[in-house]
Amino acid sequence: MITTQAAELAALGVKEIIHIGTAGFVGTKLPDRAIVVSVGSIKDGAAVMLSDDPRATVSYPDFELSLRVFGAALSQKVPLNGTTGYTSPIFYLQPSGIIKELIRDKRASYVEMEGAPLFEMCKRLNVAAASIVIGSDRHTLDTKGELKHDYFDSTREQETAALRIAIHALTN
């Protein structure tokens, strides 16, 4: 789990972590090939337990590190999308009702498995954390309100761009 890795890195003296991963897009807001920087993630149970305020529904990445990620993308002329995700530890087995609600409610543009617990753990460890994700698939609703699910391949260009952005943000 990413929180264990974050704790181990913090024990080794790491002060900044940028997660790079994949996410399932929900709805049509994000383009298929979007590179996304988290501006927050709706909490799952693990994040609620790690949180100082369990009533807060959204966990946030480190503001300054996230700004550096956006700055790195701008300097490299890579378009980024800043949006809120939904953390679910059972992403691939997610109940369809939750996905439908996310599409209709438009609170989150993607579903991932790490964001909120990572942000909460890093706050406790005094480590700055940010997250960059690339879409792996998309859920939408058809005209009858039924879920439609499509997979798409990330490209080497997306993966390389995300890595370069993270390296630039951490080293400049």
GROMACS .gro file of C-alpha atoms in nm:
model
  172
    1MET     CA    1   0.000   0.000   0.000
    2ILE     CA    2   0.122   0.348  -0.082
    3THR     CA    3   0.089   0.470   0.277
    4THR     CA    4   0.340   0.208   0.391
    5GLN     CA    5   0.580   0.316   0.118
    6ALA     CA    6   0.535   0.681   0.220
    7ALA     CA    7   0.608   0.596   0.584
    8GLU     CA    8   0.921   0.403   0.485
    9LEU     CA    9   1.041   0.689   0.265
   10ALA     CA   10   0.977   0.938   0.546
   11ALA     CA   11   1.180   0.720   0.783
   12LEU     CA   12   1.465   0.744   0.531
   13GLY     CA   13   1.442   1.123   0.535
   14VAL     CA   14   1.236   1.189   0.221
   15LYS     CA   15   1.046   1.519   0.251
   16GLU     CA   16   0.854   1.526  -0.081
   17ILE     CA   17   0.667   1.252  -0.268
   18ILE     CA   18   0.498   1.276  -0.607
   19HIS     CA   19   0.282   0.973  -0.683
   20ILE     CA   20   0.247   0.881  -1.053
   21GLY     CA   21  -0.026   0.631  -1.137
   22THR     CA   22  -0.335   0.547  -1.336
   23ALA     CA   23  -0.699   0.634  -1.277
   24GLY     CA   24  -1.040   0.556  -1.417
   25PHE     CA   25  -1.207   0.866  -1.555
   26VAL     CA   26  -1.577   0.918  -1.478
   27GLY     CA   27  -1.799   1.125  -1.703
   28THR     CA   28  -1.674   1.322  -2.000
   29LYS     CA   29  -1.491   1.618  -1.841
   30LEU     CA   30  -1.139   1.483  -1.898
   31PRO     CA   31  -0.996   1.401  -2.243
   32ASP     CA   32  -0.886   1.038  -2.290
   33ARG     CA   33  -0.517   1.133  -2.299
   34ALA     CA   34  -0.533   1.377  -2.007
   35ILE     CA   35  -0.254   1.402  -1.754
   36VAL     CA   36  -0.419   1.491  -1.425
   37VAL     CA   37  -0.282   1.656  -1.111
   38SER     CA   38  -0.492   1.595  -0.804
   39VAL     CA   39  -0.630   1.906  -0.636
   40GLY     CA   40  -0.804   1.684  -0.381
   41SER     CA   41  -0.945   1.339  -0.331
   42ILE     CA   42  -1.273   1.235  -0.173
   43LYS     CA   43  -1.174   1.018   0.123
   44ASP     CA   44  -1.210   0.646   0.165
   45GLY     CA   45  -1.223   0.476   0.506
   46ALA     CA   46  -0.844   0.460   0.547
   47ALA     CA   47  -0.809   0.833   0.485
   48VAL     CA   48  -1.087   0.910   0.732
   49MET     CA   49  -0.905   0.710   1.001
   50LEU     CA   50  -0.575   0.892   0.928
   51SER     CA   51  -0.738   1.236   0.919
   52ASP     CA   52  -0.725   1.494   1.196
   53ASP     CA   53  -1.080   1.590   1.094
   54PRO     CA   54  -1.277   1.277   1.001
   55ARG     CA   55  -1.577   1.494   0.910
   56ALA     CA   56  -1.390   1.655   0.620
   57THR     CA   57  -1.479   1.463   0.305
   58VAL     CA   58  -1.185   1.571   0.089
   59SER     CA   59  -0.814   1.520   0.148
   60TYR     CA   60  -0.577   1.766  -0.015
   61PRO     CA   61  -0.226   1.732  -0.155
   62ASP     CA   62   0.048   1.970  -0.048
   63PHE     CA   63  -0.038   2.305  -0.206
   64GLU     CA   64   0.316   2.425  -0.276
   65LEU     CA   65   0.435   2.094  -0.423
   66SER     CA   66   0.125   2.078  -0.644
   67LEU     CA   67   0.198   2.433  -0.765
   68ARG     CA   68   0.549   2.323  -0.855
   69VAL     CA   69   0.401   2.032  -1.053
   70PHE     CA   70   0.184   2.277  -1.249
   71GLY     CA   71   0.484   2.507  -1.297
   72ALA     CA   72   0.696   2.218  -1.426
   73ALA     CA   73   0.424   2.128  -1.676
   74LEU     CA   74   0.398   2.489  -1.793
   75SER     CA   75   0.774   2.515  -1.842
   76GLN     CA   76   0.765   2.194  -2.049
   77LYS     CA   77   0.451   2.302  -2.239
   78VAL     CA   78   0.257   1.995  -2.123
   79PRO     CA   79  -0.116   2.053  -2.066
   80LEU     CA   80  -0.236   1.936  -1.725
   81ASN     CA   81  -0.584   1.902  -1.580
   82GLY     CA   82  -0.625   1.984  -1.211
   83THR     CA   83  -0.930   1.814  -1.068
   84THR     CA   84  -1.068   1.618  -0.774
   85GLY     CA   85  -1.057   1.239  -0.757
   86TYR     CA   86  -1.244   0.977  -0.559
   87THR     CA   87  -1.036   0.730  -0.359
   88SER     CA   88  -1.159   0.372  -0.353
   89PRO     CA   89  -0.940   0.085  -0.236
   90ILE     CA   90  -1.154  -0.155  -0.441
   91PHE     CA   91  -1.147   0.044  -0.765
   92TYR     CA   92  -1.174  -0.252  -1.000
   93LEU     CA   93  -1.464  -0.398  -0.800
   94GLN     CA   94  -1.645  -0.068  -0.742
   95PRO     CA   95  -2.025  -0.096  -0.710
   96SER     CA   96  -2.191   0.051  -1.018
   97GLY     CA   97  -2.415   0.274  -0.805
   98ILE     CA   98  -2.118   0.471  -0.676
   99ILE     CA   99  -1.981   0.524  -1.027
  100LYS     CA  100  -2.323   0.639  -1.152
  101GLU     CA  101  -2.350   0.882  -0.861
  102LEU     CA  102  -2.004   1.026  -0.932
  103ILE     CA  103  -2.097   1.081  -1.297
  104ARG     CA  104  -2.429   1.246  -1.214
  105ASP     CA  105  -2.304   1.447  -0.915
  106LYS     CA  106  -1.980   1.566  -1.086
  107ARG     CA  107  -1.791   1.585  -0.755
  108ALA     CA  108  -1.500   1.382  -0.890
  109SER     CA  109  -1.359   1.340  -1.241
  110TYR     CA  110  -1.166   1.020  -1.177
  111VAL     CA  111  -1.140   0.721  -0.942
  112GLU     CA  112  -0.807   0.604  -0.803
  113MET     CA  113  -0.685   0.389  -0.516
  114GLU     CA  114  -0.417   0.596  -0.342
  115GLY     CA  115  -0.477   0.971  -0.326
  116ALA     CA  116  -0.656   1.047  -0.001
  117PRO     CA  117  -0.467   0.800   0.223
  118LEU     CA  118  -0.136   0.920   0.076
  119PHE     CA  119  -0.220   1.285   0.142
  120GLU     CA  120  -0.337   1.214   0.499
  121MET     CA  121  -0.039   0.991   0.586
  122CYS     CA  122   0.208   1.244   0.449
  123LYS     CA  123   0.050   1.523   0.653
  124ARG     CA  124   0.106   1.314   0.966
  125LEU     CA  125   0.466   1.247   0.863
  126ASN     CA  126   0.541   1.611   0.772
  127VAL     CA  127   0.607   1.507   0.411
  128ALA     CA  128   0.476   1.704   0.112
  129ALA     CA  129   0.274   1.488  -0.129
  130ALA     CA  130   0.125   1.541  -0.475
  131SER     CA  131  -0.028   1.304  -0.729
  132ILE     CA  132  -0.020   1.280  -1.109
  133VAL     CA  133  -0.243   1.026  -1.285
  134ILE     CA  134  -0.302   0.910  -1.641
  135GLY     CA  135  -0.637   0.764  -1.747
  136SER     CA  136  -0.667   0.389  -1.800
  137ASP     CA  137  -1.040   0.369  -1.868
  138ARG     CA  138  -1.363   0.568  -1.855
  139HIS     CA  139  -1.716   0.518  -1.724
  140THR     CA  140  -1.998   0.719  -1.879
  141LEU     CA  141  -2.375   0.688  -1.883
  142ASP     CA  142  -2.559   0.606  -2.202
  143THR     CA  143  -2.891   0.769  -2.299
  144LYS     CA  144  -3.080   0.515  -2.084
  145GLY     CA  145  -2.869   0.590  -1.776
  146GLU     CA  146  -2.677   0.263  -1.797
  147LEU     CA  147  -2.304   0.249  -1.739
  148LYS     CA  148  -2.077   0.235  -2.040
  149HIS     CA  149  -1.715   0.131  -1.976
  150ASP     CA  150  -1.427   0.179  -2.219
  151TYR     CA  151  -1.057   0.106  -2.176
  152PHE     CA  152  -0.787   0.309  -2.342
  153ASP     CA  153  -0.412   0.270  -2.356
  154SER     CA  154  -0.184   0.526  -2.209
  155THR     CA  155   0.099   0.626  -2.434
  156ARG     CA  156   0.470   0.631  -2.370
  157GLU     CA  157   0.453   1.009  -2.429
  158GLN     CA  158   0.204   1.051  -2.142
  159GLU     CA  159   0.407   0.836  -1.906
  160THR     CA  160   0.733   1.009  -1.998
  161ALA     CA  161   0.573   1.354  -1.962
  162ALA     CA  162   0.437   1.268  -1.616
  163LEU     CA  163   0.778   1.144  -1.504
  164ARG     CA  164   0.959   1.449  -1.643
  165ILE     CA  165   0.711   1.682  -1.475
  166ALA     CA  166   0.762   1.508  -1.140
  167ILE     CA  167   1.141   1.515  -1.169
  168HIS     CA  168   1.139   1.884  -1.264
  169ALA     CA  169   0.903   1.971  -0.977
  170LEU     CA  170   1.125   1.788  -0.727
  171THR     CA  171   1.457   1.924  -0.849
  172ASN     CA  172   1.384   2.290  -0.930
   0.00000   0.00000   0.00000
